Amino acid sequence: MSARFRIGDLTLDTGRRLLLCDSKPVALGPLTYQLLLTLVQAAPNVVTHDELARSIWGGRPVSPETISQRVKLLRDALSDDPHNPRYVELVRGQGYKLLPQVEVLPQEPAAGGRSRWLAWVGAAAILLLVAVAVVFSIVRAPTSAVRQGSSIAVLPFVDLSPAGDQQYLADGMAEEILNLLAKTTSLRVIARTSSFSFRGKETDVRRIAEVLGVTNVLEGSVRREGDRIRVTVRLVAAADGSRLWSEAYDQQVGNILALQSDVAASVAAALKANLEKDAAEVVRPVNEAAYDLYLRGQQEFLLGSSGDAAARYFEQAIAIDPEFIPAYYGLGAIYAGDVVDLRVAVAENREKLRDLLRRGLRHAPEDPGLLGLSAQLARYDGDIQLADERFATSVRRDPANLTIRWLYAMFKLDRSEPEEAIRLLRRSLEIDPLNPRTYATLWASHMDHWNAKEATLAAAHFGEVTGYPYFAEYVTSAVKLLLLGDLAGSITGIEKSAAHLPRAGENSLYWLPMMYYSLGAVETADALLTAVRPIPFDGSPIIDATEAYRHVVYGDIQEARHLALSALTAPKKIWGGQEGDVIILRLALDAMIDSGEPQRAIDFLETLAPEFVRYRTTRDIDPRDFAPAPTRVKSAYSSYPALYFTDYARALRAVGDEVGANNMLDHVEAVLELRRKRGLLIEERYAAEVLALRGRTEAALDALEKAERDRTIYYRWHLTVLHNEIFAGLRNNPRFVAFIERIQREMSRQREQLDSAKN
């Protein structure tokens, strides 16, 4: 049964699980709330450690240190000094007790209400108005609190609504304030990904500020009931955790729309000396129902729960309010993200994005978010120069839009400009230091720059921000494999990470059989393949690819090709960009060409990458201007766009299109030459394939031997070298024979190294 208690200047409402201090909510985590409730119910008696363990942790064994830490969190929330306590006192050798007298209060009468619909349609306007008012109050606060050049993190607001169903509204409130601060002030404002990463964690505000590198932290809560919404915010100084300023806004829905223009005008007038842009320019009137749908879509999209559900919310918001630009941007980000993450082919979402941008830019031609998405569309269309110009303009106009900045970094990485990608990503980390995606892309950029040390460091940071250091070991294993040719070290790292991360480890196991086959440890590889066969890999053909590669290692090439052709008939939207695709496609294309069906290979590749048609017929293309790579990690894996170019050239030659074949080979050489000049990662076997197809045997062997010196030749070498049909004319050459023997000796050495490490 619910009850209300007065504890000094505190009020505890157990029905609402709400603690008030001077009528202002105090945020408590579930365990901390239970601690306070236990002390209240026992007051004025002492509660022993055993009693606290039973009440809070269900009787599970807990150390005295755990209990004292929980008490510390409660004291921190109450600003209670343990050396001179006002609320919680330690009774040495016994436990803890409350100092203030506890008084039972009568229940509040239930709030009368107008229609739920009226409350619903007013929520969005309240969100915008209070966001602007909070910005006003923050910047108006004393200069000792928020000064020029200072910084702030806005934590996720707590939903205190009776039904607990307004978290999307609380998150929207916090994000609106965050965005307004970023767009209208000179403050360094931490991005949502980082500041919201503390959700559900009872972390001290000072520690949060230290991790994020900010001078101030904004906390808040939202309570919605009937036709009223109460929003409480508190600004805290990072140095000592003291409260600098707080305010509560209690609004009735019926008054909100009339107040909107007055609040915006007041903010503009009062803060013009402190703002870089008038807040009234940023916040425009919006249909309340559309904004509510938008917030629900944002919640779905940002939490990653359902892209389809988020898209439906955004589409409904646009239908209600065609001038509401954030909904266009949210929907466009979903279209672009589906392509980047290989869920949808470029062709499938390109026209959707084009139509969406046509409608959105008609209402807001200067919007930087839509401009950034139009840059992504330009790269899909192959207009690389236009894409670069639009990305640069978008980032310049809205430096805080980290999604566009990340897409721009990926674009730069595809253009063989990883140093520019690194610059963009490091700027992102200044305001979003805990974003795993940024560190993953930074890792890829350092990989492309052939910098194993920095790539390893980025992997370590990735592990830190995700909270899974062994996942960092998994990523570091890719550095050893792809940059250092250390298969044995990579296997050790992957096995170590898999042992500590059951779920992630399960997905990492698909690499191991392939690596053991490359190493020549076929019995171990066979056993691992048997173990991973039952594991679902989310539509990835990795098991089929590994089965096919097993037949290559055993010399049964025809069966490997048969398996590859069968895999191509499986339902799969996108081919070409995943780990298993490279093996499946190489073997399947070999089968098509060698069986007298080269046109079938051409048709398949042109379906996979429609831009190949233009590449075949165009001689002079800037090597930076090829279309985006179809891989998550981009050129770090494949020196793209060399990937599949030589297969395409071989098929073109087989149908008599010598000009087209030579154009494709010229393109590969141009890309590789650009990358050589820039000191970027190159898998020299691509150069060897081009030279072999041109009939330059000795030069091709030189390139293979350089790949050996670079140590980029070992992974999957049975397919990429030994049984590579492009090198069929080299197989009896003494240099090639000696080259293969050296690879076999190196793999034998690494097998022994691995066995020794395990023993």
mmCIF file of N, CA and C in Angstrom, residues 487 511-520 522 525-526 529 541-557 559-561 563-564 579-580 582-584 586-587 713-723 743 747:
data_model
loop_
_atom_site.group_PDB
_atom_site.id
_atom_site.type_symbol
_atom_site.label_atom_id
_atom_site.label_comp_id
_atom_site.label_asym_id
_atom_site.label_seq_id
_atom_site.Cartn_x
_atom_site.Cartn_y
_atom_site.Cartn_z
ATOM 1 N N LEU A 487 48.907 -14.478 -38.032
ATOM 2 C CA LEU A 487 47.722 -15.301 -37.861
ATOM 3 C C LEU A 487 47.696 -15.955 -36.491
ATOM 4 N N TRP A 511 35.578 -16.517 -37.649
ATOM 5 C CA TRP A 511 36.910 -16.258 -38.199
ATOM 6 C C TRP A 511 37.858 -17.441 -37.975
ATOM 7 N N LEU A 512 37.667 -18.131 -36.884
ATOM 8 C CA LEU A 512 38.692 -19.089 -36.465
ATOM 9 C C LEU A 512 38.901 -20.244 -37.445
ATOM 10 N N PRO A 513 37.860 -20.943 -37.929
ATOM 11 C CA PRO A 513 38.140 -22.032 -38.867
ATOM 12 C C PRO A 513 38.912 -21.552 -40.095
ATOM 13 N N MET A 514 38.520 -20.383 -40.647
ATOM 14 C CA MET A 514 39.204 -19.851 -41.819
ATOM 15 C C MET A 514 40.668 -19.583 -41.524
ATOM 16 N N MET A 515 40.957 -19.062 -40.346
ATOM 17 C CA MET A 515 42.341 -18.740 -39.991
ATOM 18 C C MET A 515 43.164 -20.007 -39.767
ATOM 19 N N TYR A 516 42.532 -21.001 -39.130
ATOM 20 C CA TYR A 516 43.249 -22.268 -38.944
ATOM 21 C C TYR A 516 43.497 -22.956 -40.287
ATOM 22 N N TYR A 517 42.522 -22.873 -41.219
ATOM 23 C CA TYR A 517 42.759 -23.427 -42.556
ATOM 24 C C TYR A 517 43.913 -22.690 -43.240
ATOM 25 N N SER A 518 43.933 -21.355 -43.122
ATOM 26 C CA SER A 518 45.026 -20.582 -43.722
ATOM 27 C C SER A 518 46.364 -20.984 -43.122
ATOM 28 N N LEU A 519 46.342 -21.317 -41.826
ATOM 29 C CA LEU A 519 47.560 -21.703 -41.129
ATOM 30 C C LEU A 519 47.999 -23.125 -41.471
ATOM 31 N N GLY A 520 47.074 -23.903 -42.069
ATOM 32 C CA GLY A 520 47.386 -25.287 -42.411
ATOM 33 C C GLY A 520 47.048 -26.263 -41.305
ATOM 34 N N VAL A 522 44.556 -28.133 -40.413
ATOM 35 C CA VAL A 522 43.263 -28.530 -40.964
ATOM 36 C C VAL A 522 42.421 -29.330 -39.982
ATOM 37 N N ALA A 525 40.849 -26.868 -37.687
ATOM 38 C CA ALA A 525 39.865 -26.107 -38.452
ATOM 39 C C ALA A 525 38.612 -26.930 -38.695
ATOM 40 N N ASP A 526 38.773 -28.215 -39.040
ATOM 41 C CA ASP A 526 37.611 -29.079 -39.270
ATOM 42 C C ASP A 526 36.758 -29.203 -38.007
ATOM 43 N N LEU A 529 34.903 -25.954 -37.444
ATOM 44 C CA LEU A 529 33.817 -25.792 -38.412
ATOM 45 C C LEU A 529 32.615 -26.623 -38.004
ATOM 46 N N PRO A 541 26.748 -15.507 -45.213
ATOM 47 C CA PRO A 541 27.097 -16.797 -45.823
ATOM 48 C C PRO A 541 28.423 -17.346 -45.302
ATOM 49 N N ILE A 542 28.840 -16.946 -44.097
ATOM 50 C CA ILE A 542 30.171 -17.293 -43.631
ATOM 51 C C ILE A 542 30.377 -18.797 -43.518
ATOM 52 N N ILE A 543 29.352 -19.528 -43.091
ATOM 53 C CA ILE A 543 29.524 -20.977 -42.976
ATOM 54 C C ILE A 543 29.684 -21.592 -44.361
ATOM 55 N N ASP A 544 28.843 -21.170 -45.335
ATOM 56 C CA ASP A 544 29.008 -21.655 -46.708
ATOM 57 C C ASP A 544 30.393 -21.300 -47.235
ATOM 58 N N ALA A 545 30.842 -20.085 -46.923
ATOM 59 C CA ALA A 545 32.159 -19.655 -47.403
ATOM 60 C C ALA A 545 33.260 -20.509 -46.783
ATOM 61 N N THR A 546 33.132 -20.800 -45.490
ATOM 62 C CA THR A 546 34.156 -21.605 -44.826
ATOM 63 C C THR A 546 34.146 -23.037 -45.354
ATOM 64 N N GLU A 547 32.950 -23.567 -45.580
ATOM 65 C CA GLU A 547 32.853 -24.913 -46.183
ATOM 66 C C GLU A 547 33.533 -24.924 -47.547
ATOM 67 N N ALA A 548 33.266 -23.893 -48.338
ATOM 68 C CA ALA A 548 33.885 -23.820 -49.662
ATOM 69 C C ALA A 548 35.396 -23.694 -49.549
ATOM 70 N N TYR A 549 35.856 -22.848 -48.612
ATOM 71 C CA TYR A 549 37.304 -22.671 -48.460
ATOM 72 C C TYR A 549 37.962 -23.975 -47.996
ATOM 73 N N ARG A 550 37.251 -24.739 -47.179
ATOM 74 C CA ARG A 550 37.778 -26.040 -46.748
ATOM 75 C C ARG A 550 38.071 -26.926 -47.958
ATOM 76 N N HIS A 551 37.153 -26.942 -48.929
ATOM 77 C CA HIS A 551 37.370 -27.756 -50.127
ATOM 78 C C HIS A 551 38.543 -27.222 -50.942
ATOM 79 N N VAL A 552 38.733 -25.887 -50.958
ATOM 80 C CA VAL A 552 39.898 -25.319 -51.647
ATOM 81 C C VAL A 552 41.174 -25.813 -50.998
ATOM 82 N N VAL A 553 41.233 -25.786 -49.674
ATOM 83 C CA VAL A 553 42.436 -26.227 -48.949
ATOM 84 C C VAL A 553 42.725 -27.695 -49.236
ATOM 85 N N TYR A 554 41.655 -28.488 -49.326
ATOM 86 C CA TYR A 554 41.831 -29.909 -49.618
ATOM 87 C C TYR A 554 42.039 -30.181 -51.106
ATOM 88 N N GLY A 555 41.994 -29.144 -51.941
ATOM 89 C CA GLY A 555 42.253 -29.293 -53.368
ATOM 90 C C GLY A 555 41.059 -29.678 -54.197
ATOM 91 N N ASP A 556 39.867 -29.708 -53.595
ATOM 92 C CA ASP A 556 38.655 -30.080 -54.325
ATOM 93 C C ASP A 556 37.992 -28.793 -54.840
ATOM 94 N N ILE A 557 38.565 -28.220 -55.892
ATOM 95 C CA ILE A 557 38.153 -26.908 -56.371
ATOM 96 C C ILE A 557 36.741 -26.945 -56.956
ATOM 97 N N GLU A 559 34.168 -28.843 -56.186
ATOM 98 C CA GLU A 559 33.152 -28.879 -55.140
ATOM 99 C C GLU A 559 33.040 -27.516 -54.457
ATOM 100 N N ALA A 560 34.176 -26.825 -54.271
ATOM 101 C CA ALA A 560 34.158 -25.487 -53.681
ATOM 102 C C ALA A 560 33.335 -24.536 -54.553
ATOM 103 N N ARG A 561 33.515 -24.618 -55.870
ATOM 104 C CA ARG A 561 32.761 -23.753 -56.777
ATOM 105 C C ARG A 561 31.281 -24.106 -56.783
ATOM 106 N N LEU A 563 29.564 -25.307 -54.263
ATOM 107 C CA LEU A 563 29.005 -24.756 -53.036
ATOM 108 C C LEU A 563 28.792 -23.249 -53.161
ATOM 109 N N ALA A 564 29.750 -22.569 -53.798
ATOM 110 C CA ALA A 564 29.651 -21.118 -53.956
ATOM 111 C C ALA A 564 28.456 -20.743 -54.829
ATOM 112 N N GLU A 579 32.440 -10.636 -44.882
ATOM 113 C CA GLU A 579 33.617 -11.506 -44.867
ATOM 114 C C GLU A 579 33.472 -12.713 -45.792
ATOM 115 N N GLY A 580 32.332 -13.398 -45.706
ATOM 116 C CA GLY A 580 32.170 -14.593 -46.522
ATOM 117 C C GLY A 580 31.925 -14.317 -47.988
ATOM 118 N N VAL A 582 33.480 -12.421 -50.149
ATOM 119 C CA VAL A 582 34.672 -12.383 -50.997
ATOM 120 C C VAL A 582 35.014 -13.782 -51.503
ATOM 121 N N ILE A 583 34.891 -14.778 -50.629
ATOM 122 C CA ILE A 583 35.203 -16.155 -51.006
ATOM 123 C C ILE A 583 34.128 -16.709 -51.942
ATOM 124 N N ILE A 584 32.872 -16.525 -51.549
ATOM 125 C CA ILE A 584 31.765 -17.046 -52.358
ATOM 126 C C ILE A 584 31.820 -16.462 -53.771
ATOM 127 N N ARG A 586 34.318 -14.952 -55.461
ATOM 128 C CA ARG A 586 35.484 -15.344 -56.271
ATOM 129 C C ARG A 586 35.289 -16.736 -56.852
ATOM 130 N N LEU A 587 34.854 -17.683 -56.032
ATOM 131 C CA LEU A 587 34.666 -19.056 -56.513
ATOM 132 C C LEU A 587 33.514 -19.153 -57.506
ATOM 133 N N ILE A 713 49.741 -11.245 -47.338
ATOM 134 C CA ILE A 713 49.445 -12.294 -48.306
ATOM 135 C C ILE A 713 48.890 -13.572 -47.674
ATOM 136 N N TYR A 714 48.957 -13.717 -46.341
ATOM 137 C CA TYR A 714 48.756 -15.030 -45.735
ATOM 138 C C TYR A 714 47.295 -15.417 -45.536
ATOM 139 N N TYR A 715 46.453 -14.470 -45.163
ATOM 140 C CA TYR A 715 45.066 -14.826 -44.855
ATOM 141 C C TYR A 715 44.337 -15.242 -46.135
ATOM 142 N N ARG A 716 43.745 -16.438 -46.124
ATOM 143 C CA ARG A 716 43.029 -17.027 -47.264
ATOM 144 C C ARG A 716 43.941 -17.214 -48.483
ATOM 145 N N TRP A 717 45.221 -17.468 -48.265
ATOM 146 C CA TRP A 717 46.178 -17.515 -49.366
ATOM 147 C C TRP A 717 45.934 -18.694 -50.312
ATOM 148 N N HIS A 718 45.289 -19.760 -49.827
ATOM 149 C CA HIS A 718 45.004 -20.889 -50.728
ATOM 150 C C HIS A 718 44.134 -20.450 -51.903
ATOM 151 N N LEU A 719 43.193 -19.528 -51.645
ATOM 152 C CA LEU A 719 42.299 -19.055 -52.699
ATOM 153 C C LEU A 719 42.873 -17.847 -53.430
ATOM 154 N N THR A 720 43.432 -16.895 -52.692
ATOM 155 C CA THR A 720 43.889 -15.651 -53.313
ATOM 156 C C THR A 720 45.202 -15.810 -54.072
ATOM 157 N N VAL A 721 45.937 -16.881 -53.793
ATOM 158 C CA VAL A 721 47.226 -17.075 -54.472
ATOM 159 C C VAL A 721 47.322 -18.460 -55.112
ATOM 160 N N LEU A 722 47.314 -19.505 -54.286
ATOM 161 C CA LEU A 722 47.622 -20.849 -54.778
ATOM 162 C C LEU A 722 46.632 -21.320 -55.843
ATOM 163 N N HIS A 723 45.346 -21.143 -55.604
ATOM 164 C CA HIS A 723 44.331 -21.601 -56.553
ATOM 165 C C HIS A 723 43.616 -20.430 -57.220
ATOM 166 N N ILE A 743 55.638 -19.399 -48.191
ATOM 167 C CA ILE A 743 54.388 -19.198 -47.455
ATOM 168 C C ILE A 743 54.110 -20.411 -46.570
ATOM 169 N N MET A 747 53.734 -20.452 -42.546
ATOM 170 C CA MET A 747 52.538 -20.944 -41.867
ATOM 171 C C MET A 747 52.893 -22.071 -40.895
#
